[in-house]
PDB file of C-alpha atoms in Angstrom:
ATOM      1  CA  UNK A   1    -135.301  46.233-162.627  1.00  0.00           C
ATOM      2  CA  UNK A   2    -134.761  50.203-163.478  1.00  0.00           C
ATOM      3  CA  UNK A   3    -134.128  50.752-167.176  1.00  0.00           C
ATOM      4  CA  UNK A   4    -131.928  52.947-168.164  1.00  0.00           C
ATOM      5  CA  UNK A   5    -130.596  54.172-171.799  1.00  0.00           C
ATOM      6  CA  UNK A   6    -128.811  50.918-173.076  1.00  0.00           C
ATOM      7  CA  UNK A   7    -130.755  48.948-171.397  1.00  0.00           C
ATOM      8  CA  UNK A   8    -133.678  46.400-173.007  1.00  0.00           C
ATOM      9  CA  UNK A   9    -135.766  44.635-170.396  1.00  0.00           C
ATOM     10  CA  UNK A  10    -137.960  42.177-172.139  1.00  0.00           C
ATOM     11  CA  UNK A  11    -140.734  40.416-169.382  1.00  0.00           C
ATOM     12  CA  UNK A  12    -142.377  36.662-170.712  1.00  0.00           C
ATOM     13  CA  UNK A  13    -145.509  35.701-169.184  1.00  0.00           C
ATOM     14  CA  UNK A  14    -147.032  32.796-169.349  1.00  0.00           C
ATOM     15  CA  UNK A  15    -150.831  32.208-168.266  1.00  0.00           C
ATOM     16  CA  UNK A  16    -153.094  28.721-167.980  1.00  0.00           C
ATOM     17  CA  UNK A  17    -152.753  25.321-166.866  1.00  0.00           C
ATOM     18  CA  UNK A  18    -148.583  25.902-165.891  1.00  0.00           C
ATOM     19  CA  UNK A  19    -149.226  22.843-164.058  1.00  0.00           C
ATOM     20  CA  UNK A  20    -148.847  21.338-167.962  1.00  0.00           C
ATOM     21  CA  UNK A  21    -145.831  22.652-168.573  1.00  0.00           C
ATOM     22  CA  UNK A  22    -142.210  21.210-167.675  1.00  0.00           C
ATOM     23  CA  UNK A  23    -140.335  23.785-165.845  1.00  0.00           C
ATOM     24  CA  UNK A  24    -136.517  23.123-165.184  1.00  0.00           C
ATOM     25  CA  UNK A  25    -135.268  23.892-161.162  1.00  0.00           C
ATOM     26  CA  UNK A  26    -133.892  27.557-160.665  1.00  0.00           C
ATOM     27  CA  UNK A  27    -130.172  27.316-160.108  1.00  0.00           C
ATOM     28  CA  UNK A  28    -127.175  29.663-160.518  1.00  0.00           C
ATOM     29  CA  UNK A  29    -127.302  32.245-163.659  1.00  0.00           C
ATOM     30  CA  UNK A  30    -124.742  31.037-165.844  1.00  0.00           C
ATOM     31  CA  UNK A  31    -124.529  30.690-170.214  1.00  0.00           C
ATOM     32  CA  UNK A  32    -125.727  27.005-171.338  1.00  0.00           C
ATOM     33  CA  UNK A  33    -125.996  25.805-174.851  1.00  0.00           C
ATOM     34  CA  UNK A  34    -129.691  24.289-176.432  1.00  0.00           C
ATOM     35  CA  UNK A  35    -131.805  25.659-173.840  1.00  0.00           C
ATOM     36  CA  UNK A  36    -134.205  26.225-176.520  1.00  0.00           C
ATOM     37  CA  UNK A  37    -134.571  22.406-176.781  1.00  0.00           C
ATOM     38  CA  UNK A  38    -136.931  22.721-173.391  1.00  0.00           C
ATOM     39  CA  UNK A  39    -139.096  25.657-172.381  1.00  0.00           C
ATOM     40  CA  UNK A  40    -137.534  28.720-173.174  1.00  0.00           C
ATOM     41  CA  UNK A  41    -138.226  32.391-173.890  1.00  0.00           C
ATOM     42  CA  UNK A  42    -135.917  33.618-176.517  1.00  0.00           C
ATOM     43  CA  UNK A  43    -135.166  37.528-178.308  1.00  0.00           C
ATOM     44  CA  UNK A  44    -133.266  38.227-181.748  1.00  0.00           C
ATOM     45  CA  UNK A  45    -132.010  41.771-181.591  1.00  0.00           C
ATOM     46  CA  UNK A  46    -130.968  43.195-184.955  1.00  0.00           C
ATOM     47  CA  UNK A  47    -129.268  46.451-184.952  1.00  0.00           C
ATOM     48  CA  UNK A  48    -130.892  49.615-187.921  1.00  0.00           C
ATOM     49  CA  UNK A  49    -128.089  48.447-190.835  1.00  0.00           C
ATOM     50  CA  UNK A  50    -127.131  45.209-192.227  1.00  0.00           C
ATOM     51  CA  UNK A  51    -128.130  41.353-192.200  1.00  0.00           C
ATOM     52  CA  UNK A  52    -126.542  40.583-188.568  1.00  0.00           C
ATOM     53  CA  UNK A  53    -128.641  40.321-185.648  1.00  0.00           C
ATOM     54  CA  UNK A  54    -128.210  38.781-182.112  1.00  0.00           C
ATOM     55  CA  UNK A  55    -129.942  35.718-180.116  1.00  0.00           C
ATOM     56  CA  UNK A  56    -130.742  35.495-176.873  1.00  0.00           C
ATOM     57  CA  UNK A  57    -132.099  32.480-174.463  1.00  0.00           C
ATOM     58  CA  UNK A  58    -133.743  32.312-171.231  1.00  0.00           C
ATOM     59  CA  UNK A  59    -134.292  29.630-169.437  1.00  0.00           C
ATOM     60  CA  UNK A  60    -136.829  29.403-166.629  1.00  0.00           C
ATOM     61  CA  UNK A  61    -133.748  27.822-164.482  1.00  0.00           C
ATOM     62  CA  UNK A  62    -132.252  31.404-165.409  1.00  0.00           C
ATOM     63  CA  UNK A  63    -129.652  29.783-167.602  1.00  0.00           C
ATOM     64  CA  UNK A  64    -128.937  31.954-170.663  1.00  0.00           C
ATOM     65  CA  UNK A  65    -127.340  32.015-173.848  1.00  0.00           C
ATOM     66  CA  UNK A  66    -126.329  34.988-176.274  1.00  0.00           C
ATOM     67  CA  UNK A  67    -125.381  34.141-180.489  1.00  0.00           C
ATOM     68  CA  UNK A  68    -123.997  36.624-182.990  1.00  0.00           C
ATOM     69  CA  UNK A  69    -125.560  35.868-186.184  1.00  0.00           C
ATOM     70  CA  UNK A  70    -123.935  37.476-189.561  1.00  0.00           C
ATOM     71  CA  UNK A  71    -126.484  36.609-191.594  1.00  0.00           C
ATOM     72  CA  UNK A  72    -129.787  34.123-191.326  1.00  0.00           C
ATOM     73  CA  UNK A  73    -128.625  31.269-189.565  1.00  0.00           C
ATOM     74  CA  UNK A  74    -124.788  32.121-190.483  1.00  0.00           C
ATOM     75  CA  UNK A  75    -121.980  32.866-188.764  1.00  0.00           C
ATOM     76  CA  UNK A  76    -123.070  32.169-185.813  1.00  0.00           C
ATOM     77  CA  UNK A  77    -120.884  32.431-182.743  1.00  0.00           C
ATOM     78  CA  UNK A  78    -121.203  32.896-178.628  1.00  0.00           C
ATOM     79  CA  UNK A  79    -121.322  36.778-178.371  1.00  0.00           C
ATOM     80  CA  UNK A  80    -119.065  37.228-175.594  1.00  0.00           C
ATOM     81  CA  UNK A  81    -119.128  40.957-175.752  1.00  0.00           C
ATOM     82  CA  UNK A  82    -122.712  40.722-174.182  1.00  0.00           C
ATOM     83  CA  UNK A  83    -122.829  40.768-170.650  1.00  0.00           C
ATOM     84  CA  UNK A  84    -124.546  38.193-168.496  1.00  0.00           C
ATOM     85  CA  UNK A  85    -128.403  39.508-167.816  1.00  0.00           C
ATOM     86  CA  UNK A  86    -130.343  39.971-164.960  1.00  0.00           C
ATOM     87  CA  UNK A  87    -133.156  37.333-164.970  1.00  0.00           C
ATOM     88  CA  UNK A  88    -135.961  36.705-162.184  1.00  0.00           C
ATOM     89  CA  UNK A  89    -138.627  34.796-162.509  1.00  0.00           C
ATOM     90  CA  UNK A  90    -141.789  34.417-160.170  1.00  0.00           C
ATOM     91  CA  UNK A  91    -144.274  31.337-160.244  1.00  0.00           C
ATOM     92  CA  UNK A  92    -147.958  30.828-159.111  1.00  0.00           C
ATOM     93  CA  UNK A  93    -150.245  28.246-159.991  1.00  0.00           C
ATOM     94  CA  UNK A  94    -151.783  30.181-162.590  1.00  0.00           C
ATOM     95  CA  UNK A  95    -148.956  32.198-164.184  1.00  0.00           C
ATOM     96  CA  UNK A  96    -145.123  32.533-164.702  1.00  0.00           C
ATOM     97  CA  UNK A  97    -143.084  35.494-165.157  1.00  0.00           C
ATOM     98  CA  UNK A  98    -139.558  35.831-167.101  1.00  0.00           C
ATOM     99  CA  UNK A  99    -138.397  39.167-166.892  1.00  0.00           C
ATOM    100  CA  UNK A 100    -134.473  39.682-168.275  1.00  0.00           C
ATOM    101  CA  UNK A 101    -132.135  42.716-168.257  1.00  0.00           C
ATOM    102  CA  UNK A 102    -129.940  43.281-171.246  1.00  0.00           C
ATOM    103  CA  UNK A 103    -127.354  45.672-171.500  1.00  0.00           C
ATOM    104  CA  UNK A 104    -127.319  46.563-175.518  1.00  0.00           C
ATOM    105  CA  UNK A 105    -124.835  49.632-175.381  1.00  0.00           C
ATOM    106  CA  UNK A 106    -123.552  49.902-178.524  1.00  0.00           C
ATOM    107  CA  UNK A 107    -126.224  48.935-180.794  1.00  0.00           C
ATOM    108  CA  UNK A 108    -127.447  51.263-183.334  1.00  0.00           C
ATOM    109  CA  UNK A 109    -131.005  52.267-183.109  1.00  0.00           C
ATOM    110  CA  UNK A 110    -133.585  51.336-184.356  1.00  0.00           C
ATOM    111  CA  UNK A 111    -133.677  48.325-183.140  1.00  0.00           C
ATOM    112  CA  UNK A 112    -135.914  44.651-185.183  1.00  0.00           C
ATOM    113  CA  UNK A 113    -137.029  42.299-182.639  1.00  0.00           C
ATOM    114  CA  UNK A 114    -138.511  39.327-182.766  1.00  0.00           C
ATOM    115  CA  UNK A 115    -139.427  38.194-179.655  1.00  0.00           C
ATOM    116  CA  UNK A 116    -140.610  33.970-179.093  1.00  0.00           C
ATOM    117  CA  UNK A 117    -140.763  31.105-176.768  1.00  0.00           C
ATOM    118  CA  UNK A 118    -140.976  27.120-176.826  1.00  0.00           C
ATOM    119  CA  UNK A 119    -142.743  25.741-174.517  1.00  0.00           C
ATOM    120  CA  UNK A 120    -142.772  22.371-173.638  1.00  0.00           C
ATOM    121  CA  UNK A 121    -145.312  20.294-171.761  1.00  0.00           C
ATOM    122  CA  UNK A 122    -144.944  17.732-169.205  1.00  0.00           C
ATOM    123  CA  UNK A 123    -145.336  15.205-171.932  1.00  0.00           C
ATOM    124  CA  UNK A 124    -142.784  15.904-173.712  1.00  0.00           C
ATOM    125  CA  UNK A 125    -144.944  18.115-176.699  1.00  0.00           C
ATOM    126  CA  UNK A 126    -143.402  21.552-178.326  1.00  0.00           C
ATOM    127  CA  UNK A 127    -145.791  24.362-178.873  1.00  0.00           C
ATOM    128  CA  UNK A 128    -143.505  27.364-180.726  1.00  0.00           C
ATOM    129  CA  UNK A 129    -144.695  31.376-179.740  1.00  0.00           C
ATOM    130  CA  UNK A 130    -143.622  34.381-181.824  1.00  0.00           C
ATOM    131  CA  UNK A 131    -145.278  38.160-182.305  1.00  0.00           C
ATOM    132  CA  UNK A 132    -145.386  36.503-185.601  1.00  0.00           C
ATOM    133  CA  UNK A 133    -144.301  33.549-188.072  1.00  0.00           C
ATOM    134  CA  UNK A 134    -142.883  33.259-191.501  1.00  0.00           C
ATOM    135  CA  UNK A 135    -145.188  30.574-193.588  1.00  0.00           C
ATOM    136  CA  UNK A 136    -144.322  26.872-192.779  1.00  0.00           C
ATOM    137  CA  UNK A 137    -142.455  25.981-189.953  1.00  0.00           C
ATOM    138  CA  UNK A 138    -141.541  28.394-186.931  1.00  0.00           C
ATOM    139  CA  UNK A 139    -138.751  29.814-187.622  1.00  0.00           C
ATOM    140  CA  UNK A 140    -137.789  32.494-185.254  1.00  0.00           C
ATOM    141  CA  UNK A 141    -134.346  33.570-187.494  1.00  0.00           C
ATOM    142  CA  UNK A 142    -136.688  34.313-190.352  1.00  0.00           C
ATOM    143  CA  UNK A 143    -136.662  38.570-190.919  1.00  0.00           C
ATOM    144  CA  UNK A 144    -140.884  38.049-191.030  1.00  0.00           C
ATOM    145  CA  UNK A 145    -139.882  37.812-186.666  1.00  0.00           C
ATOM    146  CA  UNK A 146    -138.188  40.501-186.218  1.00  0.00           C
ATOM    147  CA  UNK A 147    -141.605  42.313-185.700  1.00  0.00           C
ATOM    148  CA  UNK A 148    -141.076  44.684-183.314  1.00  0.00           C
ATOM    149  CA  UNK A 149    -139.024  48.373-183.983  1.00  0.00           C
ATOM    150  CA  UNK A 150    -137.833  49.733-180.921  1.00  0.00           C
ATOM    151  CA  UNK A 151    -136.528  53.819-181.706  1.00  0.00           C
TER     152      UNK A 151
END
């Protein structure tokens, strides 16, 4: 994948037993609902001015979802004006890679991330991943996630 400006390519990778972990089949890129309920490596994306901020999904099956949030946790809707992304993902018995292609055109810089992932193991048991965590519960909508400032 060659960036270019616009562009936002995020790459997951996760290291260890991946024998452990439930991993869903590959199958045709398309948008899905709740893929966060299963292993899944997700992005919020919130633009230099105001409360709204973008979610994004990826599913190791390279399913995907994009949300437009107006607020924390409001006003949430499918962002349709985001194109699909490119996802590939590569597996070995020791490691597996996410890496997704976002076109962002349009957004004003600098960009808040908060990058995260759930992963779930083969028995069924959540672990929750973030650059970081609000106290309490994970929350990955929580403003203490968005962690990252991309100029």
């Amino acid at each position: 994948m060659c960036p270019h400006p616009g562009s936002l390519i995020l790459s997951y990778v996760v290291s260890g037993r991946i024998s452990d972990l439930r991993w869903p089949p590959v199958v045709a890129l398309a948008r899905a609902d709740e893929l966060w309920r299963h292993t899944c490596f997700e992005a919020f994306v919130r633009p230099s001015t105001g409360p709204a901020y973008y979610e994004f999904n990826f599913s190791p099956s390279t399913r995907w979802a994009a949300y437009h949030f107006s607020g924390y946790r409001g006003g949430m809707r499918v962002a349709t004006e985001i194109a699909a992304p490119r996802i590939e993902v590569r597996s070995t018995a020791e490691s597996f890679t996410l890496q997704a292609a976002l076109e962002l055109d349009g957004l004003s810089s600098p960009l808040h991330l908060g990058l995260s992932a759930v992963l779930e193991e083969t028995n069924g048991r959540k672990s929750y991943w973030a650059l970081a965590h609000p106290p309490g519960k994970p929350d990955f909508h929580h403003a203490d996630c968005f962690a990252l400032e991309l100029s």
